[in-house]
Tab-separated table of C-alpha atoms and ligand atoms in Angstrom:
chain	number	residue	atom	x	y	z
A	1418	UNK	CA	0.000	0.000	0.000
A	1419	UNK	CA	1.205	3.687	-0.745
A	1420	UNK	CA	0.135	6.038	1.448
A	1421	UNK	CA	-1.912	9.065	0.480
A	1422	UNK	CA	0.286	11.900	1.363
A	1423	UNK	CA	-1.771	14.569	3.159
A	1424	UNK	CA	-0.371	18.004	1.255
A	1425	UNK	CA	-0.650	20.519	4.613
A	1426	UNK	CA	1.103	23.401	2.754
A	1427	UNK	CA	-1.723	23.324	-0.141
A	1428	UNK	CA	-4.463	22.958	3.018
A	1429	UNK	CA	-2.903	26.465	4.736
A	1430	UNK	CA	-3.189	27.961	1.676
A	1431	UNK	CA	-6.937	27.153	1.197
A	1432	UNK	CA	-7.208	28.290	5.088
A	1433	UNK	CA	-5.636	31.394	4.502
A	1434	UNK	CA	-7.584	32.591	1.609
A	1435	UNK	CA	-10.752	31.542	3.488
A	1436	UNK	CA	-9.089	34.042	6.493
A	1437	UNK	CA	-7.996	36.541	4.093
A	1438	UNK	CA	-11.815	37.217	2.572
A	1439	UNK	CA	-13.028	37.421	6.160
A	1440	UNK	CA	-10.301	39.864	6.942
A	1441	UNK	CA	-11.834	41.741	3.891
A	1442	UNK	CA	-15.749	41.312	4.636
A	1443	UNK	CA	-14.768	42.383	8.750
A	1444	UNK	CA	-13.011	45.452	7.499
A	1445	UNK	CA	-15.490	46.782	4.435
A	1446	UNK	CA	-18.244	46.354	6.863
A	1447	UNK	CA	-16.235	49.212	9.149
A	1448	UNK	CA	-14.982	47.118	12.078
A	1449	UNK	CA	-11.346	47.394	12.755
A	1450	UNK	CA	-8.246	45.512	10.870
A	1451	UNK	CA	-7.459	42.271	13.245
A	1452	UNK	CA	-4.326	43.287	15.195
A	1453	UNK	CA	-1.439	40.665	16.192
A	1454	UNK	CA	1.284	41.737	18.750
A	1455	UNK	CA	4.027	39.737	18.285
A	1456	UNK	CA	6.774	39.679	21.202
A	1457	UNK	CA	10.211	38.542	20.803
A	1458	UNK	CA	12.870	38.473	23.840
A	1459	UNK	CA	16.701	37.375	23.042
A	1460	UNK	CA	18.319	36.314	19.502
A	1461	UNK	CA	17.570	32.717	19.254
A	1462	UNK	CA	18.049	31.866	15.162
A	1463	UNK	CA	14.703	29.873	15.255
A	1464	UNK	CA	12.328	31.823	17.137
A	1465	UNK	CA	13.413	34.984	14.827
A	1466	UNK	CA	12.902	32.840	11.866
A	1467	UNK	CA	8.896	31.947	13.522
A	1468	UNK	CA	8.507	35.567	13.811
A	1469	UNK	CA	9.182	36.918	11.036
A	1470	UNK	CA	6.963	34.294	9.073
A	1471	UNK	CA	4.257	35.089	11.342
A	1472	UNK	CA	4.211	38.423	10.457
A	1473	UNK	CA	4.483	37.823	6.757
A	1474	UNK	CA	1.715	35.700	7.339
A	1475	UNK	CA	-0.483	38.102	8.562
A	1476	UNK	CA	0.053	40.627	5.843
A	1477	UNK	CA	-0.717	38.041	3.458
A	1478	UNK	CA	-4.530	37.930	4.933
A	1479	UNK	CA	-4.961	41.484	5.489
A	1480	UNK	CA	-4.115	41.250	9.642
A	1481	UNK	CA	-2.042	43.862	11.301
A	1482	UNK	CA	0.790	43.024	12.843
A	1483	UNK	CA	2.846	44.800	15.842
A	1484	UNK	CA	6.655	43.478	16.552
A	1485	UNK	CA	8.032	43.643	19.924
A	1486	UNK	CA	11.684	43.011	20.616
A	1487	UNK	CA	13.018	42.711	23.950
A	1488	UNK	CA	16.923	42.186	24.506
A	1489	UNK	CA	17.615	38.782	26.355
A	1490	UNK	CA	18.756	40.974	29.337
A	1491	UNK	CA	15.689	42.438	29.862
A	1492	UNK	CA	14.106	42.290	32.935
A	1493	UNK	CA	10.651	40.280	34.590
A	1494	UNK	CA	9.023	43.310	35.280
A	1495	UNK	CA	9.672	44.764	31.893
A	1496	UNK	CA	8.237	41.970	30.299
A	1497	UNK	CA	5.151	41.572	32.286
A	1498	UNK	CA	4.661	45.755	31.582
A	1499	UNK	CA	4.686	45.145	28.316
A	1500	UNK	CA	1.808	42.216	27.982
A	1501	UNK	CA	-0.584	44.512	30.257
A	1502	UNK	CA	-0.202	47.498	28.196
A	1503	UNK	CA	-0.866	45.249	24.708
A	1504	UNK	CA	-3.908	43.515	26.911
A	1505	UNK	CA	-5.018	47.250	27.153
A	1506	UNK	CA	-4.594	48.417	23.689
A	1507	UNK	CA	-7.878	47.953	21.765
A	1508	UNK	CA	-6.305	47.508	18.304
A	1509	UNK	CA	-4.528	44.199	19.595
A	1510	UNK	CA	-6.620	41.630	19.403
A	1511	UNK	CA	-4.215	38.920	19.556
A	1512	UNK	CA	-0.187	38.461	21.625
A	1513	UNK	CA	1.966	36.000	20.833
A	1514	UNK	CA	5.003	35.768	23.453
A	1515	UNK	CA	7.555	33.379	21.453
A	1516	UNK	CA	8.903	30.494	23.160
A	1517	UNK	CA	11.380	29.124	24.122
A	1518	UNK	CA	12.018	31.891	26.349
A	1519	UNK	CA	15.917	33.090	27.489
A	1520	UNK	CA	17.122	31.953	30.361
A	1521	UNK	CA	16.079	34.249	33.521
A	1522	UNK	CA	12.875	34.878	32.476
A	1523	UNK	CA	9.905	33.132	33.784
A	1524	UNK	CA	7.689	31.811	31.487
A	1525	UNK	CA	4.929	30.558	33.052
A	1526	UNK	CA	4.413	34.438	35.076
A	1527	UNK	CA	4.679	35.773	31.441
A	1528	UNK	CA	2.215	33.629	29.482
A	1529	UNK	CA	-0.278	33.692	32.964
A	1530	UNK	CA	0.535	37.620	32.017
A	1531	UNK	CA	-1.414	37.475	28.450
A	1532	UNK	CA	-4.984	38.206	28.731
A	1533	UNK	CA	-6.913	34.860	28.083
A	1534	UNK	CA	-8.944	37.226	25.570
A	1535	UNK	CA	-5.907	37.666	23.525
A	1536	UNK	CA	-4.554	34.260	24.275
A	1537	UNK	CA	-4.314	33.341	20.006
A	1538	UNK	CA	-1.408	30.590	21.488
A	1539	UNK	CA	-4.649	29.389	23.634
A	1540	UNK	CA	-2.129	27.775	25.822
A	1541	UNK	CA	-3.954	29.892	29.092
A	1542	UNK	CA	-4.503	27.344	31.917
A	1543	UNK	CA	-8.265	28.472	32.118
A	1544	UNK	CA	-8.009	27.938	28.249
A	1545	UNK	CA	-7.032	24.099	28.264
A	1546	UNK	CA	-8.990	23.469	31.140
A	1547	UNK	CA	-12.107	24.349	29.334
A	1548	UNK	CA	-11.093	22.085	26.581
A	1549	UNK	CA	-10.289	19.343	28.948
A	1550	UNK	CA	-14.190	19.796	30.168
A	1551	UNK	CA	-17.161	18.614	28.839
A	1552	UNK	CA	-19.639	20.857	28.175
A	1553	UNK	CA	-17.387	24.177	28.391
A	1554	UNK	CA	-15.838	25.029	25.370
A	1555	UNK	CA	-12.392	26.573	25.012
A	1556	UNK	CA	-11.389	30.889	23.887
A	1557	UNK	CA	-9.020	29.011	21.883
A	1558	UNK	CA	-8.205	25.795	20.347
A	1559	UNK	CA	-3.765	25.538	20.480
A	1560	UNK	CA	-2.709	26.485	16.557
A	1561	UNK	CA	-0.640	23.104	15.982
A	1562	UNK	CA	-3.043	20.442	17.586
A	1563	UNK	CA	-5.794	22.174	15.695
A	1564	UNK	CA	-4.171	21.927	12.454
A	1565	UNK	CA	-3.541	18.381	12.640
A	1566	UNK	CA	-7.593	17.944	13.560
A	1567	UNK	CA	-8.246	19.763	10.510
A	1568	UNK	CA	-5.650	17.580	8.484
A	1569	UNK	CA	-6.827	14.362	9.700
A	1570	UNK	CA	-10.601	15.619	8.739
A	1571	UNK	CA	-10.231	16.809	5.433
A	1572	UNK	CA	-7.994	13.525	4.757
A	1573	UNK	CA	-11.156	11.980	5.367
A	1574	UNK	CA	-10.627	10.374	8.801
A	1575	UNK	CA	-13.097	8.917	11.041
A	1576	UNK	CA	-12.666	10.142	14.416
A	1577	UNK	CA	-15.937	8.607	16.420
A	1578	UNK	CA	-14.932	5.428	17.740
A	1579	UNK	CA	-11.238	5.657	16.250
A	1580	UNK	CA	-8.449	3.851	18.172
A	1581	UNK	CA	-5.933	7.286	18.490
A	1582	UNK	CA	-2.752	7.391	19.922
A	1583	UNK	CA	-0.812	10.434	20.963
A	1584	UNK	CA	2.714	10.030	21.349
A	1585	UNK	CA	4.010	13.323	23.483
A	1586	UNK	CA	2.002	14.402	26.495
A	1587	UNK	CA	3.365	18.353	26.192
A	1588	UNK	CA	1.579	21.586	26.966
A	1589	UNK	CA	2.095	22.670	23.656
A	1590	UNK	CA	1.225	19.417	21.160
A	1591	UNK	CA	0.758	16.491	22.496
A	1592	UNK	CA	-1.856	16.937	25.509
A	1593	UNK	CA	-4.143	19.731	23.675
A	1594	UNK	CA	-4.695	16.923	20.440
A	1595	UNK	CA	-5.162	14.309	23.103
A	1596	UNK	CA	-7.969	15.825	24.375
A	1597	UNK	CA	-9.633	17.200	20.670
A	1598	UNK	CA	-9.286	13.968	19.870
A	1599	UNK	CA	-11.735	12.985	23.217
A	1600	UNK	CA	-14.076	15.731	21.816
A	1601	UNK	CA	-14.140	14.181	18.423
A	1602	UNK	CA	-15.264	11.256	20.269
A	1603	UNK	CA	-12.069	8.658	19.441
A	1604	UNK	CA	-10.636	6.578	22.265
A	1605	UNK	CA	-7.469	8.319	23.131
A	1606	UNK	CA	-4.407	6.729	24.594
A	1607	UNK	CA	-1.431	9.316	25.354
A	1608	UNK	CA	2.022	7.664	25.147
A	1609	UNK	CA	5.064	9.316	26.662
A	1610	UNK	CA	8.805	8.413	27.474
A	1611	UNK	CA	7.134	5.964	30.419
A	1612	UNK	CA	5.485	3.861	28.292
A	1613	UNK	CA	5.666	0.104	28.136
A	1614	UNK	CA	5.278	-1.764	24.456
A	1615	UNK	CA	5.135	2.003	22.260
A	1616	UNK	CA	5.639	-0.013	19.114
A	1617	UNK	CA	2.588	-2.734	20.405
A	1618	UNK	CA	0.704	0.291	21.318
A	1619	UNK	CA	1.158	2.177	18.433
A	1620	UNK	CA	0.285	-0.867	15.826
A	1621	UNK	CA	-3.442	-0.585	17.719
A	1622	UNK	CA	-3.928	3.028	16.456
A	1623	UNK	CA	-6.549	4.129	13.494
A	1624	UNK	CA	-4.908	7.359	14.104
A	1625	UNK	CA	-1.532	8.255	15.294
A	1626	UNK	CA	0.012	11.363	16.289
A	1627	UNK	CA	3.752	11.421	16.694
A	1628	UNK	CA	4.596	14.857	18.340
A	1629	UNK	CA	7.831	13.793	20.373
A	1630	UNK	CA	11.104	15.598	19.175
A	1631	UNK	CA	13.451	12.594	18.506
A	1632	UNK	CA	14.306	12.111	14.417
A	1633	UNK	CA	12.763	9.156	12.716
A	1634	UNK	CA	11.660	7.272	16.047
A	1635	UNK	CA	8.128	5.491	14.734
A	1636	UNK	CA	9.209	2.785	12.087
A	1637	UNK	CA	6.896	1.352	9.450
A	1638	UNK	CA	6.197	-1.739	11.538
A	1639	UNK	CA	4.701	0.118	14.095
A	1640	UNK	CA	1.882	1.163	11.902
A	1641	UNK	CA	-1.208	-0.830	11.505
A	1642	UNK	CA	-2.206	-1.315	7.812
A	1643	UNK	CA	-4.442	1.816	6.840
A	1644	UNK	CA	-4.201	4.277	9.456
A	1645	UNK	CA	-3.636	7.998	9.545
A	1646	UNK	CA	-0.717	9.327	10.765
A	1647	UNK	CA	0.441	13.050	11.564
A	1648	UNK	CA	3.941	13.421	12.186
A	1649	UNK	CA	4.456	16.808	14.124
A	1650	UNK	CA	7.962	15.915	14.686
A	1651	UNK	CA	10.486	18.847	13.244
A	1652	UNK	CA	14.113	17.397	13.719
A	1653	UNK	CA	17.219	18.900	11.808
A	1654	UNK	CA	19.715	15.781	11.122
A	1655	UNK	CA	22.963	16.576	9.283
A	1656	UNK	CA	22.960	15.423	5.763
A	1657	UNK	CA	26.265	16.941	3.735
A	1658	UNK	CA	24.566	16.565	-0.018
A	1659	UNK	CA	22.358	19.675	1.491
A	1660	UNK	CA	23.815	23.145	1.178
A	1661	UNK	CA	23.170	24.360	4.484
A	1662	UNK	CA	24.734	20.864	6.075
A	1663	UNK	CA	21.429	19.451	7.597
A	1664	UNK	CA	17.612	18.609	6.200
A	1665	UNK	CA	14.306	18.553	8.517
A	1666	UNK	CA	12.919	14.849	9.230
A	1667	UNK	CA	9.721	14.116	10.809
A	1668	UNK	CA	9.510	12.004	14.463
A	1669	UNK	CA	8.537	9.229	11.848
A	1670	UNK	CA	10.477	6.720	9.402
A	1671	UNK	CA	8.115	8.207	6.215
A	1672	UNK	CA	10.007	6.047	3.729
A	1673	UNK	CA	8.941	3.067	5.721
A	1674	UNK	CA	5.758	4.180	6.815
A	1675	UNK	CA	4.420	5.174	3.663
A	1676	UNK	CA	4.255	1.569	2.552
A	1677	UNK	CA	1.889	0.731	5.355
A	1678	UNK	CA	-0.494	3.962	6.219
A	1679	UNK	CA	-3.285	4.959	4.443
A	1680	UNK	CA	-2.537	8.390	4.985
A	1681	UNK	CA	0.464	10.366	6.023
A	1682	UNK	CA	1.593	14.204	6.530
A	1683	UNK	CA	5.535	14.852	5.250
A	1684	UNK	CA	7.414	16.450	6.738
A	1685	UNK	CA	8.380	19.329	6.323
A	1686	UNK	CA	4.935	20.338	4.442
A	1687	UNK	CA	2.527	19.036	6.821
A	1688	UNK	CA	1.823	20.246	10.076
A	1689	UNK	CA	4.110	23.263	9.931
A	1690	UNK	CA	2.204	25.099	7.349
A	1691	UNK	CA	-1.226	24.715	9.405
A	1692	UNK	CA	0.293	26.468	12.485
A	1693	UNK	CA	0.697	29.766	11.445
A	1694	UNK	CA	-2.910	29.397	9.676
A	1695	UNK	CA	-4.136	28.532	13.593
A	1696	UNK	CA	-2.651	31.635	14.592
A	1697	UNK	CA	-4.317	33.673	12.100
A	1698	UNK	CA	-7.423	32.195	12.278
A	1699	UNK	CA	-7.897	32.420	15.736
A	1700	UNK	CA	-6.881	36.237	15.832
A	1701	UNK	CA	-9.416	36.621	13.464
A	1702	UNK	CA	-11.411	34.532	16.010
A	1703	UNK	CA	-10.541	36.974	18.819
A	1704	UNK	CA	-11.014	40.422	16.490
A	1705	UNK	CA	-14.818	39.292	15.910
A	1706	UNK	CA	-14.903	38.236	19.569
A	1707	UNK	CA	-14.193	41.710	20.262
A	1708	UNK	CA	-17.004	43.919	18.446
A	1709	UNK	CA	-19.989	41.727	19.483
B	344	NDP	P1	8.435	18.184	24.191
B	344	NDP	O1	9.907	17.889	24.285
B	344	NDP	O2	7.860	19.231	25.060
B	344	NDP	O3	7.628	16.821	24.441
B	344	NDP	C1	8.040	15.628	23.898
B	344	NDP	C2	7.154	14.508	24.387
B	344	NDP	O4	7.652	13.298	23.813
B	344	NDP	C3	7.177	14.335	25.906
B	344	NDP	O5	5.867	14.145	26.383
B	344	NDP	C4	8.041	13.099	26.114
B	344	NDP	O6	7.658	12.282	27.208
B	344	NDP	C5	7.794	12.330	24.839
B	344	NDP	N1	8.935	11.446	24.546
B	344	NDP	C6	10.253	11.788	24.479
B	344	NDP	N2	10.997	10.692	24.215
B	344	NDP	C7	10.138	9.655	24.115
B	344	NDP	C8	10.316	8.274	23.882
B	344	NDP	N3	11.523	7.745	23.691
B	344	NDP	N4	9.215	7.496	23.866
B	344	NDP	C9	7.971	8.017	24.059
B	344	NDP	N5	7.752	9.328	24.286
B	344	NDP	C10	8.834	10.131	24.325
B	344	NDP	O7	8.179	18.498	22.644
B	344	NDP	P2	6.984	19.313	21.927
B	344	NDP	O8	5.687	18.692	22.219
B	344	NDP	O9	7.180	20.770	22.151
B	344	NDP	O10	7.384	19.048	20.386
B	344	NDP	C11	7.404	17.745	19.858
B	344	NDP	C12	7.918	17.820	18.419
B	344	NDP	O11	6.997	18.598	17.651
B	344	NDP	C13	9.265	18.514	18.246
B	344	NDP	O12	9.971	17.894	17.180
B	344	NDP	C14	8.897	19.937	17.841
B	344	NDP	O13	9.913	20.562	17.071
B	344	NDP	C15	7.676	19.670	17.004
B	344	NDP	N6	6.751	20.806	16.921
B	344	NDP	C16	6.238	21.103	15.693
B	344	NDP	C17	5.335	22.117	15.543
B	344	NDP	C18	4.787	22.384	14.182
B	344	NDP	O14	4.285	23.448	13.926
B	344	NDP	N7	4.831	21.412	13.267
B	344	NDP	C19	4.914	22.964	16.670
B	344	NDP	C20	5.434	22.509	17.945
B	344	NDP	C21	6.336	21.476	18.050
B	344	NDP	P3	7.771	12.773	28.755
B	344	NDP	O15	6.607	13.683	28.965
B	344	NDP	O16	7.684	11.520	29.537
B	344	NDP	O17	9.086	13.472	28.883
């Protein structure tokens, strides 16, 4: 069996138009533009790289974006000014703090700082505790476990009564998709570096999400015949035939596992793409929020 590859980067485009004519009908109809804040503290290569796509991003769709860049020395206090004055400031409707965070700086005191309002990251603990409950529904759903809901939908997977498998149990990935999955209805089991029998485990999933950090780790014979699988994994390995020394892999073996899935994200081109379109959709979530 060859997998059917599930194209992410063609999906966020799609998304983003859809985003970008609602930016449009919001803003003809005299509300204001969707504003995104975008804080940056220290020099880490990466999380400049995140930024500066995320504000590309929103120009593409018509969303305004505000840059904030804070020197690694800078202090607590200064930090935690800044998010209440951009919680204040009406034409911010969205503030994303990027992590990882220099050393010194608390995290946790900053992102409890962001209004849960504005929270587009929607990694507030009020935020994931409402998704964790039924009946309540979260401000936000997290950008990257969203995306890979949407993914595995419009790949045509059934969720209700699905046999899912999370691998990663993070604040960030793995425990936010764990429990969309539970809303969709699928029988979740989360899977961490504890866990007894992974490959066993993982060979009993009709979905599988790998969202771990280690290059390459899920191997084709892990993966029952058929299923879906979303590799959120971005690892750099070196590989000397590339210019720049190294090339991205996923947390899974695609060459392997394409024989054996019925569908499968690459990487990179699969869940990347879908979460900056999170972002932007919930900002445009958050502007609407706003005016009612
Ligand atoms: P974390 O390091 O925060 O979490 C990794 C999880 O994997 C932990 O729960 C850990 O278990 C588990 N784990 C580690 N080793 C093993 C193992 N040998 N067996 C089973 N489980 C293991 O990572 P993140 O959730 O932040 O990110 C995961 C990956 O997703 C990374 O490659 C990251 O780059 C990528 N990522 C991609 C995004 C995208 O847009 N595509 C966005 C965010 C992340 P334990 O809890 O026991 O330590």
């Amino acid at each position: 069996m060859t997998a059917k590859i599930i194209n992410g980067k063609a999906i966020a485009v799609e998304l983003r138009q859809e985003i970008a004519r609602e930016v449009e009908q919001l803003v003809s109809a005299g509300k204001p533009r969707p504003g995104l804040a975008t804080v940056l503290i220290g020099e880490n290569p990466a999380s400049q790289t995140y930024v500066r796509a995320k504000r590309k991003a929103c120009a593409q769709v018509g969303i305004e974006s505000f840059s904030y860049e804070l020197p690694a020395t800078v202090s607590q206090e200064k930090v935690e000014e800044l998010i209440r004055r951009l919680n204040d400031d009406p034409k911010i409707h969205g503030i994303l703090v990027q992590l990882p965070l220099p050393a010194g700086i608390d995290g946790e005191r900053v992102l409890r700082a962001v209004s849960i309002e504005k929270d587009v990251d929607g990694f507030h603990p009020i935020n994931i505790g409402r998704l964790a409950q039924k009946g309540r529904e979260p401000l936000f759903v997290p950008c990257t476990p969203a995306g890979c809901i949407e993914l595995l939908k419009r790949a045509g997977a059934k969720l209700d009564g699905a046999n899912a498998v999370v691998i990663g149990r993070s604040n960030i990935v793995g425990m936010p998709v764990a429990l969309l999955l539970v809303r969709e209805n699928a029988t979740t089991t989360i899977c961490h570096s504890h866990t007894r029998d992974l490959p066993g485990t993982c060979r009993k999933a009709d979905v599988l999400i790998a969202a771990i950090g280690r290059p390459e780790m899920i191997r084709g014979d892990w993966i029952k015949p058929g299923a879906y699988v979303i590799d959120v994994g971005i690892n750099r390995i070196e590989d000397s035939t590339r210019k720049r020394g190294y090339r991205l892999v996923g947390d899974v073996a695609f060459d392997e596992a394409v024989d054996v899935a019925g569908a499968i994200t690459p990487v990179p081109g699969g869940v990347g793409p879908m979460t900056i379109a999170g972002l932007l959709r919930n900002t445009l979530r958050s502007a609407k929020r706003s005016q009612v």
